[in-house]
Structure formats: C-alpha cells, structure tokens
Amino acid sequence: MITAEEPSLGQAARRRLLWSYGLGDIGTGMAATQLGFYLFVFYTGVVGLPAWMAGLVLMVLKVWDGINDPLVGWLSDHTKNPWGPRLPWMAGSALPLGLALVAMWWVPPGGNWQKFAILVAIQLVAMGLYTCVNLPYSALASELTSSTQLRTQLNASRFTGSILAGLAGLVLGALLVSQGAEGYMRMGRVSGIVLTVFTLLCCWGLAPFARSCQRPTGHPEPIRRQLQRIAANPRFLKVVGLYLLLWCALQL
C-alpha cells in the first residue's frame, strides 16, 4: 500500500465517513440474504427445475466466484482514478447490478435445460457485478484509514447496516413470495432499487475521503509470505473459523 499522510478528522467528517461506509453494505446485504434463503426454493418451486439441476446452477456460481473474485481484485488494484481504485468500480456497477437482481427472479421460458442455461447466464453476470461492487467496497475499510480503532468502527457500521438490511430482506421476502412468480419479481425490484440507491449514496459520501486513501502499490507481497503471516496470526485464524461456521449454519 502507498500510505498518504492521514489528516485528522473532525466530528462531522468522521460521522460522514462512518455513515457513508455503513450504507455500502445495505443493498448487497439484503440481496445476499434473500438469495441465500429464497433462491433455491424459487428455482424448484416456481421455475420448476428439479432439485439436482437447481443445485447445479448454484455449484456453477461457486466455481465462478473462485474465478471472478481474484480477477476483480487484481483489476481494482490496478485501476488509476482520481477517486481511488475502488469507487469507480462500485459506482459503475451499481445500476447494472440492480437490474441484474431483478432479472435473477424472472421465470425464463422453455424446457428445463433452456431454463438452466438462461439462469446460469443471468447468475454469471449478476454475481460478476456483485463482486465488482462488494469486493472493492470491502477493501476500503483498511484503505480509508490506518487507525485500528477507526477501521473497527467502519466495520461495525458496515455490519450493522448489513444485518438490519438482511433482516428487512427476509421480512420482505416472507410477505411477497407467497404471491408466486410476481411476488418474487416484486422482491427483486425492491432489492435492486435498494442496492443501486444505497451503493451510489455510499460512493457519494466516501468520495472526499477516497482522494487521500491508501493506494495499492502494484507490487504485492509474495503469496507464500502472505500465507505464512496468516498462519502465524492466531486471532485472524479464529475469526476465519468463526466466519466459516457462521456461513455453514446459514447455508444449512
């Protein structure tokens, strides 16, 4: 990282930073929760795919995640922009991702294999755009400040917004999915609008801080050395373990 000298923040600026960063995970948090709870049921109960084929769609997406996450991370690291390497990705992907979230809850025509192909194509685009928003956003927490205390507050703000939005998304889904295909589409429209609006508000709020945030050097530490440092950090390993257990429980 290229570290610029960090200016001291007044109360108003600090409040804007925390609130703006907290807004950034509202849309993606709502979308992720709805996808985790309702997507498989939508594929089998509304689209009409057999369970094994619906599971195959989700498996393809997991493989795609393993490809596009490091790819978008590398591209973002090498982005040169006055507003930093992260905000252009978030702002540019917000509206397309909002539209893609609506398309994810559409029932395509045709037989099972035609539906499968269409759904995979939609999901590949949507999850690629999701990465373009969420991965640069996640990187900002450590780049906006070198203060451990402020980084902790940024992440607290982020996950507060994400959890509240996720709960709201579950309630919204419970109210709408009983309406069948049209209910799922309405849920997708609300989710898409929320994601687009709050992601753009986050970008607007963070723009003054992004100018002076830390930048990637373009010369990353060798992966082997990074893994060695991770293995020697027991606190980090505990957090990763808890995170994995949490998501295993959510997926079940």
PDB file of N, CA and C in Angstrom, residues 18 140-160:
ATOM      1  N   LEU A  18     -18.330   7.302   8.676  1.00  0.00           N
ATOM      2  CA  LEU A  18     -18.923   6.094   9.245  1.00  0.00           C
ATOM      3  C   LEU A  18     -20.306   5.808   8.664  1.00  0.00           C
ATOM      4  N   LEU A 140     -12.069  -1.097   1.065  1.00  0.00           N
ATOM      5  CA  LEU A 140     -11.979   0.298   1.506  1.00  0.00           C
ATOM      6  C   LEU A 140     -11.789   0.444   3.012  1.00  0.00           C
ATOM      7  N   ALA A 141     -12.279  -0.514   3.795  1.00  0.00           N
ATOM      8  CA  ALA A 141     -12.206  -0.372   5.251  1.00  0.00           C
ATOM      9  C   ALA A 141     -10.775  -0.217   5.739  1.00  0.00           C
ATOM     10  N   SER A 142      -9.856  -0.912   5.099  1.00  0.00           N
ATOM     11  CA  SER A 142      -8.454  -0.820   5.522  1.00  0.00           C
ATOM     12  C   SER A 142      -7.687   0.262   4.777  1.00  0.00           C
ATOM     13  N   GLU A 143      -8.284   0.829   3.725  1.00  0.00           N
ATOM     14  CA  GLU A 143      -7.585   1.838   2.930  1.00  0.00           C
ATOM     15  C   GLU A 143      -7.978   3.267   3.296  1.00  0.00           C
ATOM     16  N   LEU A 144      -9.159   3.429   3.875  1.00  0.00           N
ATOM     17  CA  LEU A 144      -9.619   4.774   4.219  1.00  0.00           C
ATOM     18  C   LEU A 144      -8.888   5.347   5.423  1.00  0.00           C
ATOM     19  N   THR A 145      -8.324   4.474   6.249  1.00  0.00           N
ATOM     20  CA  THR A 145      -7.628   4.929   7.451  1.00  0.00           C
ATOM     21  C   THR A 145      -6.595   3.895   7.874  1.00  0.00           C
ATOM     22  N   SER A 146      -5.559   4.357   8.550  1.00  0.00           N
ATOM     23  CA  SER A 146      -4.570   3.439   9.130  1.00  0.00           C
ATOM     24  C   SER A 146      -4.826   3.223  10.616  1.00  0.00           C
ATOM     25  N   SER A 147      -5.865   3.855  11.146  1.00  0.00           N
ATOM     26  CA  SER A 147      -6.212   3.735  12.559  1.00  0.00           C
ATOM     27  C   SER A 147      -6.979   2.436  12.803  1.00  0.00           C
ATOM     28  N   THR A 148      -6.464   1.599  13.688  1.00  0.00           N
ATOM     29  CA  THR A 148      -7.147   0.347  14.015  1.00  0.00           C
ATOM     30  C   THR A 148      -8.521   0.610  14.616  1.00  0.00           C
ATOM     31  N   GLN A 149      -8.605   1.632  15.456  1.00  0.00           N
ATOM     32  CA  GLN A 149      -9.884   1.960  16.086  1.00  0.00           C
ATOM     33  C   GLN A 149     -10.920   2.377  15.045  1.00  0.00           C
ATOM     34  N   LEU A 150     -10.513   3.228  14.109  1.00  0.00           N
ATOM     35  CA  LEU A 150     -11.454   3.691  13.099  1.00  0.00           C
ATOM     36  C   LEU A 150     -11.827   2.566  12.134  1.00  0.00           C
ATOM     37  N   ARG A 151     -10.892   1.696  11.829  1.00  0.00           N
ATOM     38  CA  ARG A 151     -11.212   0.542  10.985  1.00  0.00           C
ATOM     39  C   ARG A 151     -12.260  -0.346  11.658  1.00  0.00           C
ATOM     40  N   THR A 152     -12.110  -0.531  12.961  1.00  0.00           N
ATOM     41  CA  THR A 152     -13.093  -1.324  13.704  1.00  0.00           C
ATOM     42  C   THR A 152     -14.461  -0.662  13.658  1.00  0.00           C
ATOM     43  N   GLN A 153     -14.492   0.660  13.805  1.00  0.00           N
ATOM     44  CA  GLN A 153     -15.757   1.385  13.748  1.00  0.00           C
ATOM     45  C   GLN A 153     -16.377   1.319  12.358  1.00  0.00           C
ATOM     46  N   LEU A 154     -15.543   1.378  11.327  1.00  0.00           N
ATOM     47  CA  LEU A 154     -16.047   1.261   9.961  1.00  0.00           C
ATOM     48  C   LEU A 154     -16.717  -0.094   9.744  1.00  0.00           C
ATOM     49  N   ASN A 155     -16.069  -1.152  10.197  1.00  0.00           N
ATOM     50  CA  ASN A 155     -16.647  -2.480  10.023  1.00  0.00           C
ATOM     51  C   ASN A 155     -17.885  -2.678  10.884  1.00  0.00           C
ATOM     52  N   ALA A 156     -17.904  -2.065  12.067  1.00  0.00           N
ATOM     53  CA  ALA A 156     -19.108  -2.125  12.894  1.00  0.00           C
ATOM     54  C   ALA A 156     -20.268  -1.434  12.193  1.00  0.00           C
ATOM     55  N   SER A 157     -19.992  -0.286  11.587  1.00  0.00           N
ATOM     56  CA  SER A 157     -21.017   0.432  10.832  1.00  0.00           C
ATOM     57  C   SER A 157     -21.494  -0.397   9.647  1.00  0.00           C
ATOM     58  N   ARG A 158     -20.537  -1.019   8.972  1.00  0.00           N
ATOM     59  CA  ARG A 158     -20.879  -1.847   7.812  1.00  0.00           C
ATOM     60  C   ARG A 158     -21.807  -2.994   8.194  1.00  0.00           C
ATOM     61  N   PHE A 159     -21.435  -3.754   9.208  1.00  0.00           N
ATOM     62  CA  PHE A 159     -22.206  -4.951   9.536  1.00  0.00           C
ATOM     63  C   PHE A 159     -23.510  -4.620  10.244  1.00  0.00           C
ATOM     64  N   THR A 160     -23.584  -3.476  10.889  1.00  0.00           N
ATOM     65  CA  THR A 160     -24.872  -3.040  11.428  1.00  0.00           C
ATOM     66  C   THR A 160     -25.861  -2.819  10.296  1.00  0.00           C
TER      67      THR A 160
END
